[in-house]
Coordinates of C-alpha atoms in Angstrom, one line a residue:
M1 CA 16.7 2.1 13.7
K2 CA 15.4 4.8 12.1
L3 CA 12.9 4.0 9.6
D4 CA 13.5 5.7 6.1
A5 CA 11.0 6.0 3.6
K6 CA 13.2 6.9 0.9
I7 CA 9.7 8.9 -0.2
P8 CA 11.0 11.5 -2.7
A9 CA 10.6 15.3 -2.5
G10 CA 8.7 17.3 -4.8
P11 CA 4.8 17.6 -5.6
L12 CA 2.6 14.7 -5.0
A13 CA 2.0 14.2 -8.8
E14 CA 5.7 14.3 -9.8
K15 CA 7.3 12.2 -7.2
W16 CA 7.3 8.8 -9.3
S17 CA 8.5 10.5 -12.4
K18 CA 11.3 12.5 -10.7
H19 CA 12.3 9.2 -8.8
K20 CA 12.5 6.9 -11.8
F21 CA 14.6 9.2 -13.6
N22 CA 17.0 9.4 -10.2
L23 CA 17.2 5.9 -9.9
K24 CA 20.3 4.1 -10.7
L25 CA 20.0 1.7 -14.0
V26 CA 21.8 -1.6 -15.2
N27 CA 22.4 -1.4 -18.4
P28 CA 21.2 -4.2 -20.8
A29 CA 24.6 -6.1 -20.9
N30 CA 25.1 -6.4 -17.6
K31 CA 21.4 -7.4 -16.5
R32 CA 22.4 -11.2 -17.2
K33 CA 24.7 -11.1 -14.9
Y34 CA 22.4 -10.9 -11.8
T35 CA 20.0 -13.4 -10.5
V36 CA 16.6 -12.3 -8.6
I37 CA 14.9 -14.7 -6.6
V38 CA 11.3 -14.3 -6.6
V39 CA 8.8 -16.2 -4.0
G40 CA 5.3 -16.5 -4.9
T41 CA 3.6 -16.4 -8.5
G42 CA 0.5 -14.7 -8.0
L43 CA -0.4 -11.4 -9.3
A44 CA 2.7 -9.4 -7.8
G45 CA 5.3 -12.8 -8.5
A46 CA 4.2 -13.7 -11.9
S47 CA 4.0 -10.2 -13.2
A48 CA 7.5 -9.5 -11.2
A49 CA 9.3 -12.6 -12.4
A50 CA 7.8 -12.1 -16.4
S51 CA 9.0 -7.9 -16.1
L52 CA 12.5 -9.0 -15.1
A53 CA 13.1 -11.4 -17.5
E54 CA 12.3 -9.6 -19.8
L55 CA 14.1 -6.8 -19.2
G56 CA 17.1 -9.6 -19.1
Y57 CA 17.7 -10.4 -15.6
N58 CA 18.1 -14.5 -14.7
V59 CA 15.3 -15.3 -12.4
K60 CA 14.6 -18.0 -9.9
A61 CA 10.7 -18.3 -9.5
F62 CA 9.0 -20.5 -6.5
C63 CA 5.5 -21.4 -5.0
Y64 CA 4.2 -24.0 -3.2
Q65 CA 1.4 -25.2 -5.7
D66 CA 1.7 -27.6 -8.8
S67 CA 1.9 -24.6 -10.8
P68 CA 2.0 -20.8 -10.7
R69 CA -1.5 -20.7 -11.8
R70 CA -3.0 -22.2 -8.9
A71 CA -1.6 -19.1 -6.6
H72 CA -4.5 -17.6 -4.4
S73 CA -4.8 -14.3 -6.8
I74 CA -7.2 -16.8 -9.0
A75 CA -9.5 -16.7 -6.5
A76 CA -10.3 -12.9 -6.7
Q77 CA -13.6 -12.2 -8.2
G78 CA -14.9 -8.6 -8.6
G79 CA -12.6 -6.6 -10.1
I80 CA -9.7 -4.6 -10.6
N81 CA -9.6 -0.3 -10.5
A82 CA -8.2 1.9 -12.6
A83 CA -8.7 5.9 -13.1
K84 CA -9.5 5.7 -16.5
N85 CA -12.3 7.5 -16.3
Y86 CA -14.3 5.8 -19.3
Q87 CA -17.2 6.5 -17.9
N88 CA -16.8 10.2 -17.9
D89 CA -18.3 10.4 -14.5
G90 CA -15.9 12.6 -12.3
D91 CA -13.1 10.1 -11.9
S92 CA -9.3 10.6 -11.7
V93 CA -6.2 9.6 -10.9
Y94 CA -6.8 12.2 -7.9
R95 CA -9.8 10.8 -7.2
L96 CA -8.6 7.1 -7.0
F97 CA -5.8 8.3 -4.7
Y98 CA -8.3 10.2 -2.5
D99 CA -10.7 7.8 -2.5
T100 CA -8.0 5.3 -1.4
I101 CA -6.6 7.6 1.6
K102 CA -9.9 7.8 2.9
G103 CA -11.1 4.1 2.7
G104 CA -7.7 3.2 4.4
D105 CA -8.8 5.5 7.2
Y106 CA -5.6 8.0 6.8
R107 CA -3.4 5.2 7.9
A108 CA -2.0 4.9 4.3
R109 CA 1.6 6.5 2.8
E110 CA 0.3 9.5 0.3
A111 CA 3.0 9.0 -1.8
N112 CA 2.5 5.2 -2.5
V113 CA -1.3 5.4 -2.9
Y114 CA -0.7 8.1 -5.4
R115 CA 1.8 6.2 -7.4
L116 CA -0.9 3.4 -7.4
A117 CA -3.0 5.6 -8.6
E118 CA -1.0 6.7 -11.1
V119 CA -0.2 3.6 -12.5
S120 CA -3.5 2.2 -12.4
V121 CA -4.2 3.3 -16.4
N122 CA -1.1 1.9 -17.5
I123 CA -2.3 -2.0 -15.8
I124 CA -5.2 -2.2 -17.6
D125 CA -3.7 -1.4 -21.0
Q126 CA -0.7 -4.1 -20.5
C127 CA -3.7 -6.8 -19.3
V128 CA -6.0 -5.9 -22.4
A129 CA -3.1 -6.3 -24.5
Q130 CA -2.3 -9.7 -23.1
G131 CA -5.8 -11.0 -23.8
V132 CA -7.6 -10.7 -20.8
P133 CA -11.2 -10.8 -21.2
F134 CA -12.5 -8.0 -19.6
A135 CA -16.2 -7.2 -20.0
R136 CA -17.2 -4.7 -22.9
E137 CA -20.0 -2.6 -23.5
Y138 CA -21.9 -3.1 -26.7
G139 CA -19.9 -0.8 -28.5
G140 CA -17.0 -2.5 -27.9
L141 CA -15.6 -0.2 -24.7
L142 CA -13.9 -1.7 -21.5
D143 CA -16.9 -1.7 -19.1
N144 CA -16.7 -0.7 -15.2
R145 CA -18.8 -1.1 -12.3
S146 CA -18.9 0.4 -9.1
F147 CA -17.4 -0.9 -5.6
G148 CA -17.9 0.4 -2.1
G149 CA -15.7 3.7 -1.1
S150 CA -16.3 5.2 -4.2
Q151 CA -19.1 7.4 -6.1
V152 CA -17.3 7.1 -9.7
S153 CA -17.5 3.6 -12.1
R154 CA -13.9 2.4 -12.1
T155 CA -13.6 -1.0 -11.3
F156 CA -13.0 -3.0 -14.8
Y157 CA -14.2 -6.8 -14.3
A158 CA -14.3 -10.5 -16.1
R159 CA -17.6 -11.3 -15.0
G160 CA -17.0 -12.7 -11.4
Q161 CA -13.4 -14.6 -12.4
T162 CA -11.3 -11.4 -12.7
G163 CA -8.6 -13.0 -10.6
Q164 CA -8.4 -15.6 -12.4
Q165 CA -8.4 -13.8 -16.2
L166 CA -5.5 -11.4 -14.8
L167 CA -3.6 -14.0 -13.5
L168 CA -3.7 -16.0 -16.7
G169 CA -2.3 -12.9 -18.6
A170 CA 0.8 -13.0 -15.8
Y171 CA 1.1 -16.6 -15.8
S172 CA 1.3 -16.6 -19.8
A173 CA 4.4 -13.9 -19.6
L174 CA 5.6 -16.0 -17.1
N175 CA 5.7 -18.5 -19.3
R176 CA 7.0 -17.5 -22.2
Q177 CA 10.0 -16.5 -20.3
I178 CA 10.3 -20.0 -18.7
N179 CA 10.4 -21.4 -22.0
L180 CA 13.3 -18.4 -23.4
G181 CA 15.3 -20.0 -20.2
K182 CA 15.3 -16.5 -18.3
V183 CA 12.8 -17.9 -15.5
K184 CA 13.9 -21.1 -13.7
M185 CA 10.9 -22.1 -12.0
Y186 CA 10.8 -24.2 -8.8
T187 CA 7.0 -25.7 -8.1
R188 CA 6.3 -27.4 -4.9
H189 CA 8.9 -25.7 -2.9
E190 CA 8.2 -24.0 -0.1
M191 CA 10.6 -20.9 1.4
M192 CA 11.5 -22.1 4.5
D193 CA 14.1 -19.1 5.7
V194 CA 15.9 -16.3 3.9
V195 CA 19.8 -16.3 3.9
T196 CA 21.5 -13.2 4.9
V197 CA 25.2 -12.1 4.6
D198 CA 26.6 -8.9 6.0
G199 CA 23.3 -8.0 6.7
Q200 CA 22.0 -8.2 3.2
A201 CA 19.3 -11.0 1.5
K202 CA 21.6 -13.3 -0.6
G203 CA 19.5 -16.3 -0.8
I204 CA 16.7 -18.6 1.0
V205 CA 16.6 -21.9 1.7
T206 CA 13.7 -24.1 0.3
R207 CA 11.8 -27.8 1.2
D208 CA 11.2 -29.7 -1.9
L209 CA 7.7 -30.6 -0.5
I210 CA 7.1 -33.8 -2.9
N211 CA 10.5 -35.6 -1.5
G212 CA 11.5 -33.2 1.6
K213 CA 14.9 -32.1 0.4
I214 CA 16.3 -28.9 1.3
E215 CA 17.7 -27.5 -0.9
T216 CA 19.5 -23.1 -0.6
H217 CA 19.4 -20.6 -3.3
S218 CA 21.8 -18.1 -4.0
A219 CA 20.8 -14.4 -5.7
H220 CA 21.6 -10.6 -6.0
A221 CA 18.3 -9.9 -4.2
V222 CA 15.0 -11.9 -3.0
L223 CA 11.5 -10.8 -3.7
L224 CA 8.9 -11.8 -1.3
C225 CA 5.1 -11.7 -2.9
T226 CA 3.3 -14.6 -0.9
G227 CA 0.4 -12.8 -0.2
G228 CA -1.6 -12.3 3.3
Y229 CA -1.7 -14.0 6.5
G230 CA -5.8 -13.7 7.2
N231 CA -5.5 -17.8 7.7
V232 CA -4.4 -17.1 11.2
F233 CA -8.3 -16.8 11.9
Y234 CA -8.6 -20.2 10.7
L235 CA -11.9 -19.5 8.9
S236 CA -11.3 -16.8 5.8
T237 CA -11.7 -16.4 2.6
N238 CA -8.3 -17.8 1.8
A239 CA -6.9 -20.8 0.6
M240 CA -6.2 -23.6 2.8
G241 CA -2.5 -23.4 1.9
C242 CA -1.8 -19.5 2.7
N243 CA 0.0 -18.6 4.9
V244 CA 2.7 -16.2 6.9
T245 CA 5.9 -18.5 7.0
A246 CA 8.1 -16.4 4.2
A247 CA 6.7 -13.1 5.7
W248 CA 7.6 -14.4 9.1
K249 CA 10.8 -16.1 8.5
A250 CA 12.1 -12.5 7.0
H251 CA 10.5 -10.7 9.5
K252 CA 12.7 -13.0 12.2
R253 CA 15.7 -11.8 9.7
G254 CA 15.3 -8.4 10.2
A255 CA 12.8 -7.2 8.4
L256 CA 10.0 -5.3 10.2
F257 CA 6.4 -5.9 10.4
A258 CA 4.2 -3.2 10.0
N259 CA 0.4 -3.2 11.4
P260 CA -0.4 -6.5 11.8
C261 CA -3.1 -6.1 13.7
F262 CA -4.7 -4.1 10.1
T263 CA -7.3 -7.0 9.4
Q264 CA -10.2 -6.4 6.6
I265 CA -13.3 -8.4 7.2
H266 CA -15.2 -8.8 3.8
P267 CA -19.1 -8.4 4.4
T268 CA -20.4 -10.4 1.8
C269 CA -19.2 -13.9 2.8
I270 CA -21.5 -17.1 2.8
P271 CA -22.1 -17.5 6.6
V272 CA -20.1 -19.8 9.2
T273 CA -22.6 -23.0 9.3
G274 CA -20.4 -25.4 11.9
D275 CA -17.3 -26.5 12.8
H276 CA -17.1 -29.1 9.9
Q277 CA -15.7 -25.8 7.7
S278 CA -12.2 -25.3 6.8
K279 CA -13.1 -22.2 5.1
L280 CA -15.5 -19.6 3.8
T281 CA -16.8 -18.7 -0.1
L282 CA -16.4 -14.8 -0.7
M283 CA -19.7 -13.3 -2.5
S284 CA -18.1 -10.9 -4.6
E285 CA -18.2 -6.8 -3.4
S286 CA -19.6 -6.4 -7.2
L287 CA -22.8 -8.1 -6.0
R288 CA -23.2 -4.9 -3.8
N289 CA -23.8 -2.7 -7.0
D290 CA -27.5 -4.4 -7.3
G291 CA -28.3 -6.3 -4.1
R292 CA -29.9 -4.6 -1.2
V293 CA -28.7 -5.5 2.2
W294 CA -32.1 -6.3 4.5
V295 CA -32.8 -7.7 7.5
P296 CA -35.9 -7.6 9.3
K297 CA -37.3 -4.5 11.5
T298 CA -37.9 -6.5 14.5
V299 CA -36.7 -8.8 16.3
E300 CA -40.1 -11.0 16.6
L301 CA -39.8 -11.1 12.6
A302 CA -36.5 -12.0 12.5
Q303 CA -37.4 -15.0 14.8
K304 CA -40.6 -16.0 13.0
L305 CA -38.0 -16.3 9.9
R306 CA -35.1 -18.4 11.9
K307 CA -38.1 -20.8 13.2
G308 CA -39.4 -21.4 9.6
E309 CA -43.0 -19.9 11.0
L310 CA -42.4 -17.2 7.8
K311 CA -40.7 -17.0 4.5
V312 CA -38.5 -14.5 3.5
T313 CA -41.4 -14.1 0.6
D314 CA -43.5 -13.1 2.9
L315 CA -42.3 -10.2 4.7
K316 CA -43.4 -6.7 3.3
E317 CA -41.4 -3.7 2.3
E318 CA -42.3 -1.6 5.4
D319 CA -41.2 -4.6 7.4
R320 CA -37.4 -4.5 6.3
D321 CA -34.9 -2.3 6.9
Y322 CA -32.3 -1.7 4.4
F323 CA -30.0 -0.4 6.9
L324 CA -26.8 0.8 4.7
E325 CA -29.1 2.6 2.6
R326 CA -30.8 3.8 5.8
K327 CA -28.0 4.8 7.4
Y328 CA -25.3 5.8 4.5
P329 CA -27.7 7.6 2.0
S330 CA -25.0 9.2 -0.3
F331 CA -22.9 5.4 -0.8
G332 CA -26.0 3.3 0.6
N333 CA -25.0 -0.5 -0.2
L334 CA -21.7 0.5 -1.2
V335 CA -19.7 1.6 1.7
P336 CA -16.8 0.5 2.1
R337 CA -16.0 -2.9 3.7
D338 CA -15.5 -2.2 7.1
V339 CA -18.3 -0.2 7.6
A340 CA -20.6 -2.6 6.1
S341 CA -19.4 -5.5 8.2
R342 CA -19.5 -3.5 11.3
N343 CA -23.2 -3.0 10.4
A344 CA -24.0 -6.3 9.5
K345 CA -22.5 -7.3 13.0
E346 CA -24.9 -4.7 14.5
M347 CA -27.9 -6.1 13.4
V348 CA -26.9 -9.9 14.2
D349 CA -26.1 -8.5 18.2
E350 CA -29.9 -6.3 18.2
G351 CA -31.3 -9.7 17.2
R352 CA -32.5 -8.8 13.7
G353 CA -29.7 -11.8 12.0
V354 CA -31.5 -14.2 9.8
G355 CA -30.8 -17.6 8.7
A356 CA -31.1 -21.0 11.1
S357 CA -28.0 -19.6 12.8
G358 CA -29.3 -16.0 13.4
V359 CA -26.1 -14.9 12.0
A360 CA -26.4 -13.3 8.7
V361 CA -28.0 -10.5 6.9
F362 CA -29.8 -10.8 3.6
L363 CA -28.3 -9.7 -0.1
D364 CA -31.5 -9.4 -1.9
F365 CA -31.7 -8.7 -5.9
A366 CA -35.5 -8.9 -6.1
E367 CA -35.7 -5.4 -6.8
A368 CA -32.9 -5.9 -9.4
I369 CA -34.4 -8.5 -11.4
S370 CA -37.7 -6.2 -11.4
R371 CA -36.0 -3.7 -13.0
L372 CA -33.5 -5.5 -15.3
G373 CA -34.8 -8.9 -15.6
E374 CA -33.1 -12.4 -15.2
D375 CA -31.2 -12.7 -17.9
A376 CA -29.6 -9.1 -17.2
V377 CA -29.2 -9.9 -14.0
R378 CA -27.7 -13.3 -15.1
A379 CA -25.3 -12.5 -17.5
K380 CA -23.5 -9.9 -14.9
Y381 CA -23.2 -12.3 -12.0
G382 CA -24.3 -16.0 -13.5
N383 CA -21.1 -17.5 -12.1
L384 CA -21.5 -15.9 -8.7
F385 CA -25.1 -16.9 -8.4
D386 CA -24.0 -20.8 -9.8
M387 CA -21.4 -20.7 -7.1
Y388 CA -23.6 -19.5 -3.7
M389 CA -26.2 -22.5 -4.6
Q390 CA -24.0 -25.2 -5.2
I391 CA -22.6 -24.0 -1.7
T392 CA -26.4 -23.4 -0.1
D393 CA -28.8 -25.3 -2.2
E394 CA -30.6 -22.0 -2.2
N395 CA -31.7 -20.1 -5.7
P396 CA -30.6 -16.4 -5.1
Y397 CA -32.8 -15.7 -8.0
K398 CA -35.9 -16.5 -6.3
Q399 CA -34.6 -15.7 -2.6
P400 CA -32.4 -13.2 -1.0
M401 CA -28.8 -14.5 -0.3
R402 CA -27.9 -15.0 3.1
I403 CA -24.5 -13.1 3.7
Y404 CA -22.0 -12.4 7.3
P405 CA -18.6 -10.8 7.0
A406 CA -15.4 -12.8 7.5
V407 CA -11.9 -12.7 7.4
H408 CA -10.7 -11.7 3.7
Y409 CA -7.4 -9.4 3.1
T410 CA -4.6 -8.3 5.6
M411 CA -3.1 -4.8 5.1
G412 CA -0.2 -5.1 7.6
G413 CA 2.9 -7.5 6.2
L414 CA 6.4 -6.6 5.8
W415 CA 7.1 -2.9 6.2
V416 CA 8.8 -1.3 2.7
D417 CA 9.9 1.8 1.8
Y418 CA 9.0 3.5 -1.6
N419 CA 11.3 0.8 -3.7
L420 CA 9.4 -1.8 -2.0
Q421 CA 12.5 -2.7 -0.1
T422 CA 12.2 -3.7 3.5
T423 CA 14.6 -3.2 6.1
V424 CA 16.9 -5.8 5.5
P425 CA 18.8 -4.7 2.1
G426 CA 18.2 -6.9 -1.3
L427 CA 15.1 -7.9 0.2
Y428 CA 12.0 -6.7 -1.4
C429 CA 7.9 -7.5 -0.8
L430 CA 5.1 -6.6 -3.1
G431 CA 1.5 -7.0 -3.4
E432 CA -0.8 -8.2 0.1
A433 CA 2.6 -9.4 2.1
N434 CA 3.7 -5.7 2.0
F435 CA 1.8 -3.3 4.3
S436 CA 2.0 0.0 2.3
D437 CA -0.7 1.1 -0.1
H438 CA -4.3 0.6 1.9
G439 CA -3.9 1.8 5.3
A440 CA -6.4 0.5 7.7
N441 CA -9.3 -0.5 5.6
R442 CA -8.6 -1.5 1.8
L443 CA -11.4 -0.9 -0.8
G444 CA -12.7 -3.3 -2.9
A445 CA -11.1 -4.0 -6.2
S446 CA -7.9 -2.4 -5.1
A447 CA -5.7 -5.9 -4.3
L448 CA -4.8 -6.6 -8.0
M449 CA -4.5 -3.3 -8.8
Q450 CA -1.6 -3.5 -5.8
G451 CA 0.2 -7.1 -6.8
L452 CA 0.1 -5.6 -10.5
A453 CA 1.5 -2.4 -10.1
D454 CA 4.1 -3.4 -8.2
G455 CA 5.1 -6.4 -10.3
Y456 CA 5.0 -4.7 -13.7
F457 CA 5.8 -0.8 -12.7
V458 CA 7.6 -0.5 -9.6
V459 CA 9.3 -3.1 -8.5
P460 CA 11.8 -3.4 -12.5
Y461 CA 12.6 0.2 -12.1
T462 CA 13.4 0.3 -8.4
L463 CA 15.2 -3.1 -7.8
G464 CA 17.8 -2.2 -10.5
D465 CA 18.7 0.7 -8.5
Y466 CA 20.2 -1.4 -5.6
L467 CA 21.6 -4.0 -8.0
A468 CA 23.4 -1.4 -9.3
T469 CA 24.9 -0.1 -6.6
I470 CA 25.8 -4.0 -5.2
G471 CA 27.5 -4.9 -8.6
P472 CA 26.7 -8.2 -10.5
K473 CA 29.3 -10.2 -8.2
A474 CA 28.4 -13.9 -8.6
V475 CA 27.2 -14.6 -5.3
D476 CA 28.3 -17.8 -3.9
N477 CA 26.5 -20.2 -1.7
S478 CA 29.2 -22.2 -0.2
H479 CA 29.4 -19.4 2.1
P480 CA 29.1 -20.4 5.7
A481 CA 25.7 -18.2 5.8
F482 CA 23.7 -20.8 3.7
E483 CA 24.7 -24.2 5.6
E484 CA 24.3 -22.1 8.9
T485 CA 20.4 -21.0 7.7
K486 CA 20.0 -24.4 6.0
K487 CA 20.8 -26.2 9.3
S488 CA 18.6 -24.2 11.3
V489 CA 15.9 -25.5 9.0
Q490 CA 16.6 -28.5 9.1
E491 CA 16.8 -28.4 13.2
R492 CA 13.0 -26.8 13.1
I493 CA 11.6 -29.6 11.3
N494 CA 13.3 -32.4 13.6
K495 CA 11.5 -30.4 16.6
L496 CA 8.2 -30.1 14.6
L497 CA 9.0 -34.2 13.5
S498 CA 9.7 -35.2 17.2
L499 CA 6.1 -34.0 18.3
T500 CA 4.3 -36.8 19.1
G501 CA 1.1 -35.8 21.7
T502 CA -2.6 -36.2 21.3
K503 CA -3.8 -33.1 19.7
T504 CA -3.7 -32.3 15.7
V505 CA -2.3 -29.3 14.1
N506 CA -5.6 -28.6 12.8
E507 CA -7.1 -28.3 16.4
Y508 CA -4.7 -25.5 17.2
H509 CA -5.5 -23.7 13.8
R510 CA -9.2 -23.6 14.9
E511 CA -8.4 -23.2 18.6
L512 CA -6.1 -20.3 17.7
G513 CA -8.6 -19.3 15.4
H514 CA -11.5 -19.0 17.4
I515 CA -9.5 -16.8 19.7
M516 CA -8.2 -14.3 16.8
W517 CA -11.9 -13.8 15.6
E518 CA -13.3 -13.5 19.3
Y519 CA -11.3 -11.0 20.7
C520 CA -9.1 -9.4 17.5
G521 CA -11.6 -9.5 14.7
M522 CA -14.6 -7.0 14.2
A523 CA -14.8 -5.6 17.5
R524 CA -11.7 -5.5 20.3
T525 CA -11.0 -4.3 23.7
E526 CA -8.5 -3.4 26.1
E527 CA -10.0 -6.4 28.2
G528 CA -10.5 -9.0 25.5
L529 CA -7.2 -8.3 23.6
T530 CA -5.5 -8.7 27.2
K531 CA -7.0 -12.0 27.6
A532 CA -6.3 -13.4 24.2
K533 CA -2.4 -12.4 24.5
G534 CA -2.2 -14.8 27.4
L535 CA -4.7 -17.5 25.4
I536 CA -2.3 -17.5 22.8
R537 CA 0.8 -18.0 24.5
Q538 CA -0.9 -20.8 26.3
L539 CA -1.5 -22.6 23.2
R540 CA 1.5 -22.0 21.8
E541 CA 3.1 -23.8 24.7
D542 CA 0.7 -26.7 24.8
F543 CA 1.8 -26.6 21.1
W544 CA 5.2 -27.9 21.8
K545 CA 4.3 -30.4 24.1
N546 CA 1.0 -31.7 23.1
A547 CA 1.0 -31.5 19.3
Q548 CA 1.2 -34.5 17.0
V549 CA 3.3 -34.2 14.0
T550 CA 3.1 -37.6 12.2
G551 CA 5.4 -39.0 9.2
T552 CA 8.7 -38.2 8.1
N553 CA 10.5 -35.3 6.2
E554 CA 11.4 -37.7 3.3
E555 CA 7.9 -37.6 1.7
F556 CA 5.0 -35.6 0.6
N557 CA 3.9 -34.4 4.1
Q558 CA 1.2 -32.1 4.5
N559 CA 1.1 -32.6 8.3
L560 CA 4.4 -31.4 8.6
E561 CA 3.9 -28.5 6.2
N562 CA 0.4 -27.1 8.1
A563 CA 2.6 -27.7 11.5
G564 CA 5.3 -25.4 10.6
R565 CA 2.7 -22.6 9.0
V566 CA 0.5 -23.4 12.3
A567 CA 3.7 -22.4 14.4
D568 CA 4.3 -19.7 12.9
F569 CA 0.9 -18.4 13.0
L570 CA 0.6 -19.0 16.5
E571 CA 3.6 -16.3 17.1
L572 CA 2.2 -13.9 14.1
G573 CA -1.2 -14.1 16.1
E574 CA 0.4 -12.7 19.5
L575 CA 2.2 -9.9 17.5
M576 CA -1.1 -9.0 16.3
V577 CA -2.9 -8.7 19.6
D578 CA 0.3 -6.4 20.9
D579 CA -0.1 -4.2 17.7
A580 CA -4.0 -4.1 18.5
L581 CA -3.5 -3.3 22.2
N582 CA -1.0 -0.6 21.6
R583 CA -3.6 1.2 18.8
K584 CA -5.7 2.9 21.3
E585 CA -8.5 4.1 18.5
S586 CA -10.2 3.1 16.1
C587 CA -9.6 3.3 11.9
G588 CA -10.9 1.2 9.2
G589 CA -10.9 -2.4 10.1
H590 CA -9.6 -2.0 13.2
F591 CA -12.1 -1.0 15.7
R592 CA -11.9 -0.6 19.4
L593 CA -15.4 -0.1 20.9
E594 CA -13.5 2.2 23.4
S595 CA -12.8 4.9 21.0
Q596 CA -16.2 5.2 18.7
T597 CA -18.4 8.1 17.6
E598 CA -21.7 8.8 19.2
E599 CA -23.1 7.2 15.8
G600 CA -20.8 4.2 16.3
E601 CA -18.4 5.1 13.6
A602 CA -14.8 4.4 14.2
L603 CA -13.0 7.4 15.8
R604 CA -9.1 8.6 15.0
D605 CA -6.9 9.3 17.2
D606 CA -4.5 11.7 14.5
D607 CA -2.4 13.5 17.3
Q608 CA -1.1 9.6 19.3
F609 CA -1.9 7.2 16.5
A610 CA -1.0 8.9 13.0
Y611 CA 1.8 6.4 12.2
A612 CA 2.5 2.9 10.6
A613 CA 3.5 0.6 13.4
A614 CA 6.9 -1.5 12.5
W615 CA 7.4 -4.3 14.9
E616 CA 11.2 -5.5 15.3
Y617 CA 11.9 -8.9 16.3
K618 CA 14.0 -9.5 19.2
G619 CA 13.8 -13.5 19.8
D620 CA 11.3 -15.9 21.1
N621 CA 9.4 -15.2 23.5
E622 CA 11.1 -11.9 23.8
P623 CA 8.5 -8.8 23.4
E624 CA 9.3 -6.8 20.1
V625 CA 10.0 -3.2 19.7
L626 CA 7.7 -0.5 18.0
H627 CA 9.3 1.7 15.6
K628 CA 6.9 4.1 14.0
E629 CA 7.1 5.5 10.6
E630 CA 5.1 9.1 11.2
L631 CA 2.5 9.5 8.2
V632 CA 2.5 13.2 6.9
F633 CA -0.6 14.4 4.9
E634 CA -0.2 17.3 2.6
N635 CA -2.4 16.9 0.1
V636 CA -5.5 15.4 2.0
K637 CA -7.3 16.5 5.1
L638 CA -7.7 14.4 8.3
T639 CA -11.2 14.7 8.5
Q640 CA -14.0 12.2 10.9
R641 CA -14.5 9.7 7.6
S642 CA -17.9 10.2 6.6
Y643 CA -20.0 8.1 3.7
K644 CA -23.0 9.4 4.9

């Protein structure tokens, strides 16, 4: 298989505009003859469904939640990037492009990233027109703040609820189209498989989560907007329902899976407190604008803090190590997430961690409160501080927050070309579910940007090109492929329901998470990854022998739902380990201990690994085949990433 990214020729700044002109169009009268399926109703899915319906296409939208507005995009806190340069501080489309390429440690595709930066300016206008209540300065202009990996202020925000407000904007646009009859909304429906006819995606099989009914749905094209797979680690900042099933089923139908080992660890999360937790809580990266990260200067002081012999407020300034400011004077606390996370782990590994467990560092607002006043800090971060207090019963206005890195976002996903089409014709992938824009590490406030860019401004153009090519002939779901796929879904469900072992599905999920975090988390080695591969394979075999799945299909059965998702995570985990083993370099969030600079930074090997690793499924228990998309850098120079 030869990967064709379909990157347009010509200068970087002209690629997208020329490409849009060269794409085939569907005339307005013909658009109503086409049906498009959109799976997932987060920012990418809701914006795509609304935009395509506005254009005149018939859209079927699916989500497993009881409402599209419950999609996990609603949990995003800190902001959305756009190269508006309202602050007049030197920002530009090119600078956003450069920061994103550099932040991803030169493992992203130039053309896609430049397009993302280019359309970012349109996203803000779109959302303001929808009524999204972005923060404003005293004079009424939209406000900006800084995020990691950048020395300019380009992040638009709505307090600590930016994802919620943006999703409500997209949800409003979607609701309008539902009311007009252009979108048919299927809530509480989980996609179980993709239907392909003659190698092209022509529909999906779903399960009604209320009554268990297995249904087939046909369309001219299918868009997967189903988010990331961070829950493979069990403990993550993702909602418990987030899963990889839709993308994984597409992978098994021929869609290559790219860079699965590229996982983002977010540095500012409330630390783990025990096995009772099912997820972790994020503290927005925006807090690093005014919060200062530190640990005690010595192990002895840290031990006294942990034992309660000292209070944190007793430590004098000279006894504190503001390690990010010390090591990275140019960026300070606003280094990218992977850099901040690794440094926090380093402090804990040295024995200077804080909190009862010793697995945390401080995020301190004392200086900001002294400089700005408590009311000003409350106005900027109040809801985040309240959330922290409710979870920890500690007052961050009076003492530092305790934070530690946790799994947050996944840069890997289904491989897509410049048009966002996977290797299965007619199957598109948008937002976090694809691999395309962030390389080995996503800069903060870029997830919302990508989801809305893909849905509002990219796929409405590129999808039309494919639809014009295949023509409006109706898709017949009486084709044998639909029944065959439905039958295979039913057989899978029956197999899960036949499991009458003694271990719960949750136990397997937690055990998988421990393996992934220990061996394929913040630091990885050849030995550890090899061990993890064996452990996951054993766990997967044990799952199909000893798991317990209760209930029936013909009912609301969350045990069955979770069993299917965990079974897919067990397969994905093994591929993530294979990908991490193959990539014998460090880059961004993928940190191999064997490959680091003298100063402990990620050491890339551009001669051997300047490619996107795209894996092809070859059958159950068969090794996947690696395909490489070589990454060509014509506009940025490959250099050792430095934030000092």
